[in-house]
CSV table of C-alpha atoms and ligand atoms in Angstrom, one decimal:
chain,number,residue,atom,x,y,z
A,1,MET,CA,10.0,-24.2,-23.8
A,2,ALA,CA,8.2,-27.0,-22.0
A,3,ILE,CA,5.2,-26.6,-19.8
A,4,LEU,CA,4.6,-28.9,-16.9
A,5,VAL,CA,0.9,-29.1,-16.1
A,6,VAL,CA,-0.9,-30.6,-13.1
A,7,GLY,CA,-4.6,-31.0,-13.0
A,8,SER,CA,-7.5,-33.2,-13.6
A,9,VAL,CA,-7.6,-35.9,-16.3
A,10,ALA,CA,-11.3,-36.9,-16.1
A,11,PHE,CA,-14.3,-38.5,-17.6
A,12,ASP,CA,-17.2,-36.1,-18.1
A,13,ASN,CA,-21.0,-36.6,-18.5
A,14,ILE,CA,-22.1,-33.4,-20.3
A,15,GLU,CA,-25.6,-32.2,-21.3
A,16,THR,CA,-26.1,-29.1,-23.4
A,17,PRO,CA,-29.0,-28.0,-25.6
A,18,HIS,CA,-27.2,-29.8,-28.5
A,19,GLY,CA,-27.1,-33.2,-26.9
A,20,ALA,CA,-25.5,-35.3,-24.3
A,21,VAL,CA,-22.4,-37.4,-23.9
A,22,LYS,CA,-21.3,-39.9,-21.3
A,23,ASP,CA,-17.8,-40.7,-20.0
A,24,CYS,CA,-16.1,-38.5,-22.6
A,25,LEU,CA,-12.4,-37.7,-22.0
A,26,GLY,CA,-12.1,-34.4,-20.2
A,27,GLY,CA,-10.5,-32.7,-17.3
A,28,ALA,CA,-8.8,-29.4,-16.9
A,29,ALA,CA,-5.3,-30.8,-17.6
A,30,THR,CA,-6.5,-32.6,-20.7
A,31,HIS,CA,-8.2,-29.6,-22.3
A,32,PHE,CA,-5.2,-27.4,-21.4
A,33,SER,CA,-2.6,-29.8,-22.7
A,34,LEU,CA,-4.2,-30.3,-26.0
A,35,ALA,CA,-4.6,-26.6,-26.7
A,36,ALA,CA,-1.0,-25.8,-25.5
A,37,SER,CA,0.5,-28.6,-27.6
A,38,TYR,CA,0.0,-26.5,-30.7
A,39,PHE,CA,2.5,-24.0,-29.4
A,40,THR,CA,5.1,-25.8,-27.2
A,41,PRO,CA,6.0,-29.2,-25.6
A,42,VAL,CA,3.7,-30.2,-22.8
A,43,ARG,CA,4.2,-32.7,-19.9
A,44,VAL,CA,1.3,-33.8,-17.7
A,45,ILE,CA,1.1,-34.8,-14.0
A,46,ALA,CA,-2.2,-36.4,-13.1
A,47,VAL,CA,-3.7,-39.7,-11.8
A,48,VAL,CA,-6.1,-41.9,-13.6
A,49,GLY,CA,-7.9,-45.2,-12.8
A,50,LYS,CA,-8.4,-48.5,-14.6
A,51,ASP,CA,-11.0,-46.9,-16.9
A,52,PHE,CA,-8.3,-44.9,-18.7
A,53,THR,CA,-7.3,-47.0,-21.7
A,54,ALA,CA,-4.5,-46.9,-24.2
A,55,GLU,CA,-6.9,-45.2,-26.6
A,56,HIS,CA,-7.4,-42.4,-24.1
A,57,GLU,CA,-3.7,-42.0,-23.7
A,58,ALA,CA,-3.2,-41.9,-27.4
A,59,VAL,CA,-5.3,-38.7,-27.5
A,60,PHE,CA,-2.4,-37.1,-25.6
A,61,THR,CA,0.5,-38.8,-27.3
A,62,ARG,CA,-0.8,-38.2,-30.9
A,63,ARG,CA,-0.3,-34.5,-30.0
A,64,GLY,CA,3.2,-35.2,-28.8
A,65,ILE,CA,2.2,-34.6,-25.1
A,66,ASP,CA,4.4,-36.4,-22.6
A,67,THR,CA,2.3,-38.7,-20.4
A,68,ARG,CA,5.0,-40.3,-18.3
A,69,GLY,CA,3.7,-38.3,-15.3
A,70,ILE,CA,0.2,-39.7,-15.6
A,71,GLU,CA,0.1,-42.2,-12.7
A,72,ARG,CA,-2.2,-45.3,-12.9
A,73,SER,CA,-4.1,-46.2,-9.8
A,74,GLU,CA,-6.6,-48.8,-8.6
A,75,GLY,CA,-10.1,-47.5,-8.8
A,76,LEU,CA,-11.9,-45.1,-11.1
A,77,SER,CA,-10.7,-41.8,-12.7
A,78,PHE,CA,-12.1,-38.5,-11.7
A,79,HIS,CA,-15.7,-38.1,-13.0
A,80,TRP,CA,-17.5,-34.8,-13.5
A,81,THR,CA,-21.2,-34.4,-14.5
A,82,GLY,CA,-22.4,-31.0,-15.7
A,83,SER,CA,-25.1,-29.4,-17.7
A,84,TYR,CA,-25.6,-26.1,-19.6
A,85,SER,CA,-28.9,-24.5,-20.4
A,86,GLY,CA,-30.0,-21.2,-21.9
A,87,ASN,CA,-27.1,-19.2,-23.3
A,88,MET,CA,-24.8,-21.8,-21.8
A,89,ASP,CA,-22.7,-19.2,-20.0
A,90,GLU,CA,-22.2,-21.3,-16.9
A,91,ALA,CA,-21.9,-25.0,-16.2
A,92,LYS,CA,-24.1,-26.4,-13.5
A,93,THR,CA,-22.1,-29.1,-11.7
A,94,LEU,CA,-24.3,-32.0,-11.0
A,95,GLY,CA,-21.7,-34.3,-9.6
A,96,THR,CA,-17.9,-34.4,-8.8
A,97,ASP,CA,-16.3,-37.8,-8.0
A,98,LEU,CA,-12.7,-37.2,-7.1
A,99,ASN,CA,-12.1,-41.0,-7.0
A,100,VAL,CA,-8.3,-41.6,-7.5
A,101,PHE,CA,-7.5,-37.9,-7.0
A,102,GLU,CA,-8.6,-38.3,-3.3
A,103,THR,CA,-5.4,-40.1,-2.3
A,104,PHE,CA,-3.1,-38.7,-5.0
A,105,GLU,CA,0.5,-37.9,-4.1
A,106,PRO,CA,2.0,-36.1,-7.1
A,107,LYS,CA,5.5,-37.3,-8.0
A,108,ILE,CA,7.4,-35.4,-10.6
A,109,PRO,CA,9.4,-37.7,-13.0
A,110,ASP,CA,13.1,-36.6,-13.2
A,111,VAL,CA,12.7,-36.0,-17.0
A,112,TYR,CA,10.1,-33.3,-16.1
A,113,LYS,CA,12.3,-31.5,-13.6
A,114,ASP,CA,13.8,-29.1,-16.2
A,115,SER,CA,10.4,-27.7,-17.2
A,116,GLU,CA,10.6,-23.9,-17.2
A,117,TYR,CA,6.9,-23.2,-17.2
A,118,LEU,CA,4.4,-24.6,-14.7
A,119,PHE,CA,0.7,-24.6,-15.1
A,120,LEU,CA,-1.5,-25.4,-12.0
A,121,ALA,CA,-4.7,-26.4,-13.7
A,122,ASN,CA,-8.0,-26.6,-11.8
A,123,ILE,CA,-7.6,-29.2,-9.0
A,124,ASP,CA,-7.4,-29.3,-5.2
A,125,PRO,CA,-5.1,-26.4,-4.2
A,126,VAL,CA,-3.3,-28.8,-1.9
A,127,LEU,CA,-2.1,-30.8,-4.9
A,128,GLN,CA,-1.3,-27.6,-6.7
A,129,SER,CA,1.0,-26.6,-3.8
A,130,ARG,CA,2.7,-30.0,-3.6
A,131,VAL,CA,3.7,-29.7,-7.3
A,132,ARG,CA,4.7,-26.1,-7.0
A,133,SER,CA,7.0,-26.8,-4.0
A,134,GLN,CA,8.8,-29.5,-6.0
A,135,MET,CA,9.4,-27.2,-8.9
A,136,SER,CA,11.2,-24.3,-7.2
A,137,ASN,CA,13.3,-23.3,-10.2
A,138,VAL,CA,10.6,-22.7,-12.8
A,139,ARG,CA,10.6,-19.4,-14.7
A,140,MET,CA,6.9,-18.8,-14.6
A,141,VAL,CA,3.9,-20.2,-12.7
A,142,CYS,CA,0.4,-19.7,-14.0
A,143,GLY,CA,-2.7,-21.2,-12.2
A,144,ASP,CA,-6.4,-21.7,-12.4
A,145,THR,CA,-9.1,-22.5,-9.9
A,146,MET,CA,-12.9,-22.6,-9.6
A,147,ASN,CA,-15.8,-21.7,-7.3
A,148,TYR,CA,-15.6,-25.2,-5.7
A,149,TRP,CA,-12.2,-24.5,-4.2
A,150,ILE,CA,-12.7,-20.7,-3.6
A,151,ALA,CA,-15.8,-21.5,-1.4
A,152,ASP,CA,-14.6,-24.4,0.7
A,153,HIS,CA,-10.8,-24.5,0.5
A,154,SER,CA,-9.8,-20.8,0.8
A,155,ALA,CA,-6.9,-21.2,3.2
A,156,ASN,CA,-5.2,-23.8,0.9
A,157,LEU,CA,-6.0,-21.7,-2.1
A,158,ALA,CA,-4.5,-18.5,-0.5
A,159,LYS,CA,-1.2,-20.4,-0.2
A,160,VAL,CA,-1.2,-21.2,-4.0
A,161,LEU,CA,-2.1,-17.6,-4.9
A,162,ARG,CA,1.0,-16.3,-3.2
A,163,GLU,CA,3.1,-18.4,-5.5
A,164,LEU,CA,1.6,-17.3,-8.9
A,165,ASP,CA,2.9,-15.1,-11.7
A,166,VAL,CA,-0.5,-15.3,-13.5
A,167,LEU,CA,-3.9,-16.3,-12.1
A,168,LEU,CA,-6.4,-17.2,-14.8
A,169,ILE,CA,-10.1,-17.4,-13.6
A,170,ASN,CA,-13.5,-16.3,-14.9
A,171,ASP,CA,-15.2,-13.2,-13.8
A,172,GLY,CA,-17.7,-14.8,-11.4
A,173,GLU,CA,-14.7,-16.5,-9.7
A,174,ALA,CA,-12.8,-13.2,-9.5
A,175,ARG,CA,-15.7,-11.5,-7.8
A,176,MET,CA,-16.2,-14.4,-5.4
A,177,LEU,CA,-12.5,-14.6,-4.5
A,178,ALA,CA,-12.4,-10.8,-3.8
A,179,GLY,CA,-15.9,-10.6,-2.2
A,180,GLU,CA,-16.4,-7.6,-4.5
A,181,ARG,CA,-19.0,-7.1,-7.3
A,182,ASN,CA,-17.2,-4.5,-9.3
A,183,LEU,CA,-14.7,-6.3,-11.5
A,184,VAL,CA,-12.0,-3.6,-11.5
A,185,LEU,CA,-12.1,-3.4,-7.7
A,186,ALA,CA,-12.2,-7.2,-7.5
A,187,ALA,CA,-9.1,-7.4,-9.7
A,188,GLU,CA,-7.2,-4.9,-7.6
A,189,LYS,CA,-8.0,-6.9,-4.5
A,190,VAL,CA,-7.0,-10.2,-6.1
A,191,LEU,CA,-3.7,-8.7,-7.2
A,192,THR,CA,-2.9,-8.1,-3.5
A,193,MET,CA,-3.3,-11.8,-2.8
A,194,GLY,CA,-0.2,-12.8,-4.7
A,195,PRO,CA,-0.5,-13.1,-8.4
A,196,LYS,CA,1.5,-10.5,-10.4
A,197,THR,CA,-1.0,-10.5,-13.2
A,198,LEU,CA,-4.7,-11.5,-13.3
A,199,VAL,CA,-6.4,-12.7,-16.4
A,200,VAL,CA,-10.2,-12.7,-16.1
A,201,LYS,CA,-12.2,-14.7,-18.7
A,202,HIS,CA,-15.6,-13.5,-19.7
A,203,GLY,CA,-16.9,-16.5,-21.6
A,204,GLU,CA,-18.4,-15.4,-24.9
A,205,TYR,CA,-17.3,-11.8,-24.3
A,206,GLY,CA,-13.5,-12.4,-24.2
A,207,ALA,CA,-11.0,-11.8,-21.5
A,208,THR,CA,-9.3,-9.0,-19.6
A,209,ALA,CA,-5.7,-8.9,-18.2
A,210,PHE,CA,-5.2,-6.8,-15.1
A,211,PHE,CA,-1.6,-5.9,-14.3
A,212,GLY,CA,0.3,-5.1,-11.1
A,213,ASP,CA,3.6,-3.3,-10.8
A,214,ARG,CA,5.5,-6.6,-11.0
A,215,SER,CA,3.8,-8.0,-14.1
A,216,PHE,CA,6.8,-7.5,-16.4
A,217,PRO,CA,10.5,-7.6,-15.8
A,218,GLY,CA,11.9,-4.1,-16.2
A,219,VAL,CA,8.5,-2.4,-16.0
A,220,ASP,CA,7.9,-1.2,-12.4
A,221,ARG,CA,4.4,0.2,-12.8
A,222,ALA,CA,1.0,-1.3,-13.4
A,223,LEU,CA,-0.1,-1.0,-17.0
A,224,ARG,CA,-3.7,-0.3,-18.0
A,225,PRO,CA,-5.8,-3.4,-18.3
A,226,PHE,CA,-6.0,-5.1,-21.7
A,227,ARG,CA,-9.1,-6.7,-23.1
A,228,ALA,CA,-9.2,-9.2,-26.0
A,229,PRO,CA,-12.5,-10.3,-27.6
A,230,ALA,CA,-14.0,-13.7,-28.1
A,231,LEU,CA,-15.1,-14.7,-31.5
A,232,PRO,CA,-18.8,-14.3,-32.0
A,233,LEU,CA,-19.9,-17.9,-33.0
A,234,ALA,CA,-23.2,-18.9,-34.5
A,235,GLU,CA,-23.2,-22.2,-32.8
A,236,VAL,CA,-21.7,-23.3,-29.5
A,237,VAL,CA,-22.1,-27.1,-29.0
A,238,ASP,CA,-20.3,-27.6,-25.7
A,239,PRO,CA,-18.5,-24.9,-23.7
A,240,THR,CA,-16.8,-27.5,-21.4
A,241,GLY,CA,-13.1,-26.9,-21.5
A,242,ALA,CA,-13.3,-23.6,-23.2
A,243,GLY,CA,-11.6,-21.9,-20.2
A,244,ASP,CA,-8.8,-24.5,-20.1
A,245,SER,CA,-8.3,-24.3,-23.8
A,246,PHE,CA,-8.1,-20.5,-23.5
A,247,ALA,CA,-5.4,-21.1,-20.8
A,248,GLY,CA,-3.6,-23.6,-23.1
A,249,GLY,CA,-3.5,-21.2,-26.0
A,250,PHE,CA,-2.5,-18.3,-23.8
A,251,TYR,CA,0.2,-20.1,-21.8
A,252,GLY,CA,1.4,-22.2,-24.7
A,253,TYR,CA,2.1,-19.0,-26.7
A,254,LEU,CA,3.9,-17.3,-23.7
A,255,ALA,CA,6.1,-20.4,-23.2
A,256,SER,CA,7.0,-20.4,-26.9
A,257,GLN,CA,8.3,-16.8,-26.7
A,258,ARG,CA,11.8,-15.8,-25.4
A,259,GLU,CA,10.7,-12.9,-23.2
A,260,LEU,CA,7.6,-11.8,-21.3
A,261,THR,CA,6.8,-8.4,-22.6
A,262,PRO,CA,3.5,-6.5,-22.6
A,263,ALA,CA,3.2,-7.2,-26.4
A,264,VAL,CA,3.8,-10.9,-25.9
A,265,LEU,CA,1.2,-11.1,-23.1
A,266,ARG,CA,-1.4,-9.2,-25.2
A,267,THR,CA,-0.8,-11.5,-28.2
A,268,ALA,CA,-1.2,-14.5,-25.9
A,269,MET,CA,-4.7,-13.2,-24.9
A,270,PHE,CA,-5.6,-13.5,-28.6
A,271,TYR,CA,-4.3,-17.0,-28.9
A,272,GLY,CA,-6.2,-17.9,-25.8
A,273,GLY,CA,-9.4,-16.7,-27.5
A,274,VAL,CA,-8.5,-18.6,-30.7
A,275,MET,CA,-8.1,-21.9,-28.9
A,276,GLY,CA,-11.2,-21.3,-26.7
A,277,SER,CA,-13.3,-20.7,-29.9
A,278,PHE,CA,-12.3,-24.1,-31.4
A,279,ALA,CA,-13.0,-25.9,-28.2
A,280,VAL,CA,-16.7,-25.1,-28.1
A,281,GLU,CA,-17.4,-26.3,-31.6
A,282,ARG,CA,-17.7,-30.0,-30.6
A,283,PHE,CA,-18.3,-32.1,-27.5
A,284,GLY,CA,-15.4,-32.8,-25.2
A,285,THR,CA,-11.9,-32.7,-26.7
A,286,GLU,CA,-13.0,-33.7,-30.2
A,287,ARG,CA,-12.2,-30.4,-31.9
A,288,MET,CA,-9.1,-29.7,-30.0
A,289,GLN,CA,-7.6,-33.0,-31.1
A,290,ASN,CA,-7.6,-31.9,-34.7
A,291,VAL,CA,-6.8,-28.3,-35.4
A,292,SER,CA,-4.4,-27.4,-38.1
A,293,ARG,CA,-1.7,-24.6,-37.9
A,294,GLU,CA,-3.4,-22.9,-40.8
A,295,GLU,CA,-6.7,-22.9,-39.0
A,296,ILE,CA,-5.1,-21.3,-35.9
A,297,ASP,CA,-3.3,-18.7,-38.0
A,298,GLU,CA,-6.5,-17.9,-40.0
A,299,ARG,CA,-8.6,-17.5,-36.8
A,300,PHE,CA,-5.9,-15.3,-35.2
A,301,LYS,CA,-6.2,-13.0,-38.3
A,302,LEU,CA,-10.0,-13.0,-37.8
A,303,PHE,CA,-9.5,-11.9,-34.2
A,304,LEU,CA,-7.4,-8.9,-35.4
A,305,GLU,CA,-10.0,-8.1,-38.0
A,306,ILE,CA,-12.9,-8.0,-35.6
A,307,SER,CA,-11.1,-5.9,-33.0
A,308,HIS,CA,-8.6,-3.6,-34.7
A,309,LEU,CA,-9.5,-0.2,-35.9
A,310,GLU,CA,-7.2,-0.2,-38.9
A,311,HIS,CA,-9.4,-3.0,-40.3
A,312,ALA,CA,-12.5,-0.8,-40.0
A,313,GLY,CA,-11.7,1.5,-42.9
A,314,VAL,CA,-11.4,4.6,-40.7
B,1,LIG,P1,-13.8,-25.5,-18.1
B,1,LIG,O1,-15.1,-25.7,-18.8
B,1,LIG,O2,-12.7,-25.0,-18.9
B,1,LIG,O3,-13.9,-24.7,-16.8
B,1,LIG,O4,-13.3,-27.0,-17.6
B,1,LIG,C1,-14.1,-28.1,-17.5
B,1,LIG,C2,-13.3,-29.3,-17.1
B,1,LIG,O5,-12.9,-29.2,-15.7
B,1,LIG,C3,-14.1,-30.6,-17.2
B,1,LIG,O6,-13.5,-31.4,-18.2
B,1,LIG,C4,-14.0,-31.3,-15.9
B,1,LIG,O7,-13.6,-32.6,-15.9
B,1,LIG,C5,-13.0,-30.4,-15.1
B,1,LIG,N1,-13.5,-30.2,-13.7
B,1,LIG,C6,-14.8,-29.9,-13.3
B,1,LIG,N2,-14.9,-29.7,-12.0
B,1,LIG,C7,-13.6,-29.9,-11.5
B,1,LIG,C8,-13.0,-29.9,-10.2
B,1,LIG,N3,-13.7,-29.6,-9.1
B,1,LIG,N4,-11.7,-30.1,-10.1
B,1,LIG,C9,-10.9,-30.4,-11.2
B,1,LIG,N5,-11.4,-30.4,-12.4
B,1,LIG,C10,-12.7,-30.2,-12.6
């Protein structure tokens, strides 16, 4: 079933120990859409400027992603500049130019209105809320955010959190949002802020899902947390978009399934890891534009192999 995503479509300047790129196509909605497109139809709501060309749009349409909700505006697209050093576990933001996003009024094309799954990718929580309120009949809402919005836009973010089925953030953000250093206690606190389920990403160490007593229809108690690994990789070229690609694999798989059960959600955590592991192999969206179904299946098996006891010969 189709996912409607709202978020940034951007141009990124990125520097990592493996090199640097300028004005490469990025943005949370871009990375998310590409990853999710391997599992289910995807429709995008965003705004871009004059610098977004037919070639950029083709990156989406070649993957079958519906771009009719990408609005063109005067001015420049969103630009982000970031760098990674050391073990590249965290991006240092050097510049954020919202540009056309500053005055964006999201409009949802009629042909998008029947989308059953909504993903509020990382963008101003005010825009996330505007889209959420126009999509009152969706089956499931999943959302992301980042330190930038947690620190300075907390009241607007609180409104978004109350509307979420699943919140997907990294561990630093979970601790910051809760004001609590211990991750389990932080997760408990975040679950009181609205989301029914919290998925915390740990970068190269995988991700953990924390459940509340409303996480699954028909299960009225909180299940124990579930942790899925990340694939140990010998070379990480550019971590930008890994979190969004995780989200795309995770949510794309959920939207492709008939029901939300504990088994489906746990499997989705593995598909998130699979897509995140591809994303970091090249700069920008390069790798995520060309992954084959066989590669996805093969890597999924590898994830089972590195984490399941029955493969350990015991
Ligand atoms: P990730 O590495 O998965 O957290 O996502 C990185 C992507 O998020 C980059 O392609 C950026 O263009 C985009 N991004 C960075 N900062 C922001 C922001 N403040 N709002 C929206 N998108 C952002």
